C-alpha atoms as a printed R data frame, in Angstrom:
    type eleno elety resid chain resno       x        y       z
1   ATOM     1    CA   MET     A     1  19.024  -82.406  -3.243
2   ATOM     2    CA   ASN     A     2  21.240  -85.685  -2.388
3   ATOM     3    CA   LEU     A     3  21.824  -85.526   1.233
4   ATOM     4    CA   THR     A     4  23.800  -88.192   2.716
5   ATOM     5    CA   PHE     A     5  23.812  -89.506   6.018
6   ATOM     6    CA   GLU     A     6  27.355  -87.910   6.760
7   ATOM     7    CA   GLY     A     7  26.310  -84.432   5.427
8   ATOM     8    CA   PHE     A     8  23.092  -84.570   7.558
9   ATOM     9    CA   LEU     A     9  25.337  -85.539  10.536
10  ATOM    10    CA   LYS     A    10  27.685  -82.898  10.023
11  ATOM    11    CA   GLY     A    11  25.248  -80.294   9.898
12  ATOM    12    CA   TYR     A    12  23.382  -81.813  12.942
13  ATOM    13    CA   CYS     A    13  26.430  -81.770  14.903
14  ATOM    14    CA   ARG     A    14  26.989  -78.310  14.018
15  ATOM    15    CA   GLU     A    15  23.385  -77.018  15.068
16  ATOM    16    CA   LEU     A    16  23.292  -79.246  18.281
17  ATOM    17    CA   SER     A    17  26.921  -78.077  19.567
18  ATOM    18    CA   GLY     A    18  26.450  -74.345  18.566
19  ATOM    19    CA   GLN     A    19  29.968  -74.295  16.872
20  ATOM    20    CA   GLN     A    20  31.109  -74.579  13.295
21  ATOM    21    CA   SER     A    21  33.927  -76.735  14.027
22  ATOM    22    CA   LEU     A    22  33.752  -80.517  13.319
23  ATOM    23    CA   SER     A    23  36.696  -81.414  15.525
24  ATOM    24    CA   PHE     A    24  36.018  -84.550  17.385
25  ATOM    25    CA   ARG     A    25  37.945  -83.316  20.544
26  ATOM    26    CA   LYS     A    26  35.724  -80.083  20.492
27  ATOM    27    CA   LEU     A    27  32.831  -81.997  19.836
28  ATOM    28    CA   VAL     A    28  33.253  -84.564  22.742
29  ATOM    29    CA   GLU     A    29  33.988  -81.419  25.059
30  ATOM    30    CA   GLN     A    30  30.524  -79.926  24.114
31  ATOM    31    CA   ALA     A    31  28.722  -83.258  24.718
32  ATOM    32    CA   THR     A    32  30.204  -83.623  28.100
33  ATOM    33    CA   THR     A    33  29.533  -80.260  29.366
34  ATOM    34    CA   VAL     A    34  27.120  -77.929  27.623
35  ATOM    35    CA   ALA     A    35  25.524  -80.028  24.814
36  ATOM    36    CA   PRO     A    36  24.965  -83.579  25.555
37  ATOM    37    CA   ARG     A    37  22.200  -84.161  22.758
38  ATOM    38    CA   VAL     A    38  25.099  -83.890  20.419
39  ATOM    39    CA   ALA     A    39  26.517  -87.149  21.728
40  ATOM    40    CA   GLU     A    40  24.563  -89.385  19.582
41  ATOM    41    CA   PRO     A    41  25.009  -87.826  16.143
42  ATOM    42    CA   LEU     A    42  28.672  -87.350  17.140
43  ATOM    43    CA   PHE     A    43  29.393  -90.977  17.396
44  ATOM    44    CA   LEU     A    44  27.401  -91.944  14.599
45  ATOM    45    CA   LEU     A    45  29.560  -89.223  12.449
46  ATOM    46    CA   ALA     A    46  32.621  -90.728  13.859
47  ATOM    47    CA   LEU     A    47  31.322  -94.567  12.805
48  ATOM    48    CA   ALA     A    48  30.585  -92.970   9.494
49  ATOM    49    CA   GLN     A    49  34.128  -91.454   9.012
50  ATOM    50    CA   GLY     A    50  35.925  -94.568  10.384
51  ATOM    51    CA   LYS     A    51  36.890  -92.420  13.825
52  ATOM    52    CA   ALA     A    52  34.911  -94.380  16.108
53  ATOM    53    CA   GLU     A    53  37.929  -95.772  18.114
54  ATOM    54    CA   TYR     A    54  39.408  -92.311  18.185
55  ATOM    55    CA   VAL     A    55  36.151  -90.857  19.576
56  ATOM    56    CA   LEU     A    56  35.767  -93.612  22.064
57  ATOM    57    CA   GLY     A    57  39.146  -92.640  23.397
58  ATOM    58    CA   LEU     A    58  38.122  -89.057  23.844
59  ATOM    59    CA   SER     A    59  35.007  -90.204  25.611
60  ATOM    60    CA   GLU     A    60  36.947  -92.329  27.872
61  ATOM    61    CA   GLY     A    61  35.818  -91.856  31.668
62  ATOM    62    CA   SER     A    62  32.778  -89.916  30.803
63  ATOM    63    CA   TRP     A    63  29.109  -90.722  30.716
64  ATOM    64    CA   MET     A    64  29.144  -91.574  26.922
65  ATOM    65    CA   GLU     A    65  31.937  -94.156  26.980
66  ATOM    66    CA   GLU     A    66  29.415  -97.336  27.895
67  ATOM    67    CA   ASP     A    67  27.080  -96.311  25.172
68  ATOM    68    CA   TYR     A    68  29.750  -96.056  22.589
69  ATOM    69    CA   ARG     A    69  31.091  -99.197  23.436
70  ATOM    70    CA   GLY     A    70  27.574 -100.757  22.800
71  ATOM    71    CA   VAL     A    71  26.825  -99.069  19.571
72  ATOM    72    CA   LEU     A    72  30.240  -99.865  18.464
73  ATOM    73    CA   SER     A    73  29.784 -103.210  19.070
74  ATOM    74    CA   LEU     A    74  26.382 -103.294  17.243
75  ATOM    75    CA   TYR     A    75  27.974 -101.554  14.417
76  ATOM    76    CA   ASP     A    76  30.606 -104.257  14.167
77  ATOM    77    CA   GLN     A    77  27.644 -106.952  13.970
78  ATOM    78    CA   ALA     A    78  25.480 -104.981  11.682
79  ATOM    79    CA   GLY     A    79  28.626 -104.247   9.115
80  ATOM    80    CA   GLY     A    80  27.343 -100.925   7.914
81  ATOM    81    CA   MET     A    81  25.481  -97.756   8.812
82  ATOM    82    CA   ALA     A    82  21.916  -98.626   7.274
83  ATOM    83    CA   SER     A    83  21.858 -101.877   8.925
84  ATOM    84    CA   LEU     A    84  22.898 -100.444  12.303
85  ATOM    85    CA   CYS     A    85  20.197  -97.906  12.137
86  ATOM    86    CA   ALA     A    86  17.738 -100.762  11.440
87  ATOM    87    CA   LYS     A    87  18.671 -102.742  14.369
88  ATOM    88    CA   SER     A    88  15.946 -102.832  17.328
89  ATOM    89    CA   GLU     A    89  18.587 -103.044  19.602
90  ATOM    90    CA   LEU     A    90  20.005  -99.885  18.781
91  ATOM    91    CA   PRO     A    91  19.284  -97.345  21.597
92  ATOM    92    CA   ASN     A    92  16.230  -95.049  20.864
93  ATOM    93    CA   ARG     A    93  18.467  -91.957  20.955
94  ATOM    94    CA   TYR     A    94  20.704  -92.907  17.863
95  ATOM    95    CA   ALA     A    95  17.631  -94.488  15.858
96  ATOM    96    CA   ASN     A    96  15.764  -91.000  16.523
97  ATOM    97    CA   VAL     A    97  18.973  -89.461  14.460
98  ATOM    98    CA   TRP     A    98  18.365  -91.659  11.778
99  ATOM    99    CA   ARG     A    99  14.909  -91.086  11.616
100 ATOM   100    CA   ALA     A   100  15.397  -87.217  11.821
101 ATOM   101    CA   TYR     A   101  17.602  -87.813   8.592
102 ATOM   102    CA   ARG     A   102  14.991  -89.935   6.781
103 ATOM   103    CA   ALA     A   103  12.514  -86.873   7.184
104 ATOM   104    CA   VAL     A   104  14.696  -84.392   5.884
105 ATOM   105    CA   LYS     A   105  15.803  -86.550   3.143
106 ATOM   106    CA   GLU     A   106  12.155  -87.475   2.283
107 ATOM   107    CA   LYS     A   107  10.697  -83.934   2.836
108 ATOM   108    CA   PRO     A   108  10.782  -83.037  -0.940
109 ATOM   109    CA   VAL     A   109   8.907  -86.221  -1.961
110 ATOM   110    CA   ALA     A   110   6.322  -85.572   0.643
111 ATOM   111    CA   ASP     A   111   5.828  -81.854  -0.237
112 ATOM   112    CA   ARG     A   112   5.233  -82.900  -4.094
113 ATOM   113    CA   ARG     A   113   2.552  -85.351  -2.705
114 ATOM   114    CA   ILE     A   114   0.773  -82.801  -0.650
115 ATOM   115    CA   ASN     A   115   1.297  -80.240  -3.380
116 ATOM   116    CA   ALA     A   116  -0.857  -82.541  -5.975
117 ATOM   117    CA   LEU     A   117  -3.400  -82.875  -3.438
118 ATOM   118    CA   MET     A   118  -3.952  -79.044  -3.014
119 ATOM   119    CA   ARG     A   119  -3.743  -78.577  -6.621
120 ATOM   120    CA   LYS     A   120  -6.748  -80.834  -7.429
121 ATOM   121    CA   ARG     A   121  -8.647  -78.557  -4.811
122 ATOM   122    CA   THR     A   122  -7.212  -75.544  -6.063
123 ATOM   123    CA   LEU     A   123  -8.137  -76.484  -9.599
124 ATOM   124    CA   GLY     A   124 -12.001  -77.337  -8.469
125 ATOM   125    CA   ALA     A   125 -12.271  -74.257  -6.384
126 ATOM   126    CA   LEU     A   126 -10.942  -72.225  -9.423
127 ATOM   127    CA   ARG     A   127 -13.326  -74.044 -11.658
128 ATOM   128    CA   GLU     A   128 -16.266  -73.357  -9.580
129 ATOM   129    CA   SER     A   129 -15.273  -69.550  -8.569
130 ATOM   130    CA   GLY     A   130 -14.703  -68.801 -12.398
131 ATOM   131    CA   GLY     A   131 -11.343  -67.324 -11.268
132 ATOM   132    CA   THR     A   132  -8.521  -67.310 -13.193
133 ATOM   133    CA   ARG     A   133  -4.888  -68.362 -12.987
134 ATOM   134    CA   TYR     A   134  -3.570  -64.671 -13.952
135 ATOM   135    CA   GLY     A   135  -6.008  -63.159 -11.208
136 ATOM   136    CA   LEU     A   136  -4.751  -65.397  -8.615
137 ATOM   137    CA   CYS     A   137  -0.991  -64.689  -9.603
138 ATOM   138    CA   ARG     A   138  -1.643  -61.088  -9.719
139 ATOM   139    CA   ASP     A   139  -3.502  -61.146  -6.296
140 ATOM   140    CA   LEU     A   140  -1.012  -63.189  -4.359
141 ATOM   141    CA   ASN     A   141   2.012  -61.410  -6.144
142 ATOM   142    CA   LEU     A   142   3.313  -64.935  -7.410
143 ATOM   143    CA   ASN     A   143   5.407  -65.943 -10.635
144 ATOM   144    CA   LYS     A   144   3.086  -66.743 -13.227
145 ATOM   145    CA   GLY     A   145   5.300  -69.248 -14.944
146 ATOM   146    CA   ASN     A   146   5.906  -71.177 -11.806
147 ATOM   147    CA   VAL     A   147   1.990  -71.009 -10.809
148 ATOM   148    CA   TYR     A   148   0.801  -72.137 -14.349
149 ATOM   149    CA   ALA     A   149   3.351  -74.989 -14.402
150 ATOM   150    CA   TYR     A   150   2.192  -76.336 -10.982
151 ATOM   151    CA   LEU     A   151  -1.562  -75.869 -11.834
152 ATOM   152    CA   ALA     A   152  -0.540  -77.998 -14.987
153 ATOM   153    CA   GLY     A   153   1.086  -80.672 -12.985
154 ATOM   154    CA   ASP     A   154   4.457  -79.997 -11.826
155 ATOM   155    CA   ASP     A   155   4.373  -80.347  -8.243
156 ATOM   156    CA   SER     A   156   7.774  -79.104  -7.598
157 ATOM   157    CA   LYS     A   157   7.563  -75.402  -9.153
158 ATOM   158    CA   VAL     A   158   5.881  -74.240  -5.659
159 ATOM   159    CA   SER     A   159   6.607  -74.552  -2.203
160 ATOM   160    CA   ARG     A   160   4.352  -76.639   0.246
161 ATOM   161    CA   GLU     A   161   3.327  -73.039   1.762
162 ATOM   162    CA   THR     A   162   2.851  -71.503  -1.566
163 ATOM   163    CA   ALA     A   163   0.819  -74.344  -2.496
164 ATOM   164    CA   ARG     A   164  -1.372  -73.709   0.424
165 ATOM   165    CA   ARG     A   165  -1.751  -69.968  -0.121
166 ATOM   166    CA   ILE     A   166  -3.101  -70.630  -3.793
167 ATOM   167    CA   MET     A   167  -5.610  -73.210  -2.240
168 ATOM   168    CA   GLU     A   168  -6.753  -71.065   0.112
169 ATOM   169    CA   TYR     A   169  -7.164  -68.319  -2.188
170 ATOM   170    CA   ALA     A   170  -9.123  -70.288  -4.665
171 ATOM   171    CA   GLU     A   171 -11.438  -71.671  -1.790
172 ATOM   172    CA   GLU     A   172 -12.079  -68.295  -0.334
173 ATOM   173    CA   ARG     A   173 -12.612  -66.749  -3.796
174 ATOM   174    CA   GLY     A   174 -15.036  -69.756  -4.414
175 ATOM   175    CA   THR     A   175 -17.075  -69.030  -1.347
176 ATOM   176    CA   GLN     A   176 -17.046  -65.140  -1.968
177 ATOM   177    CA   GLU     A   177 -18.054  -65.406  -5.694
178 ATOM   178    CA   GLY     A   178 -20.708  -68.471  -4.687
179 ATOM   179    CA   ALA     A   179 -22.381  -66.272  -1.907
180 ATOM   180    CA   GLY     A   180 -24.764  -64.690  -4.613
181 ATOM   181    CA   ARG     A   181 -25.228  -67.658  -6.921
182 ATOM   182    CA   PRO     A   182 -28.623  -69.592  -6.914
183 ATOM   183    CA   VAL     A   183 -28.074  -73.082  -5.276
184 ATOM   184    CA   ARG     A   184 -29.218  -75.625  -7.681
185 ATOM   185    CA   VAL     A   185 -31.198  -78.514  -6.095
186 ATOM   186    CA   ALA     A   186 -31.583  -81.715  -7.543
187 ATOM   187    CA   GLY     A   187 -34.989  -83.109  -7.876
């Protein structure tokens, strides 16, 4: 998924305003009345689309006008959206929108990293219990091809939630199977 900041802002504005329209006039109206949380992503969207002056005019006389003027001034100094969002002077409410975007954009990479860690635990638990990949797929009603590929090292083949289910199943099976086995003591 190649999510752009502008694409994220469009979806975020729709979500926070409760409307499907991306009309700046309607979004400013929502921000000044029933959905004040849309104010920050709305102005960042306006900056991204080159409509900041227009939105500033729509917000004239509202509680948002002064904030918008300050952010526009910072944007002019920064020379770009990424530079603006990296500025320490940017009000935290605007920086939080950037952080939310980064979290959504980086989620697949984080999920794959966590899946890799769970895969290692799963394979260890399956080895200890003597459980099979086929049995795991059958018992959890999972696609055999995806699970086999995941356990072979393709961490993108299953979701984070499915990887957790697989790991928990393997570990639980290991404790059930291991309950009747004799324990080897070194010595």
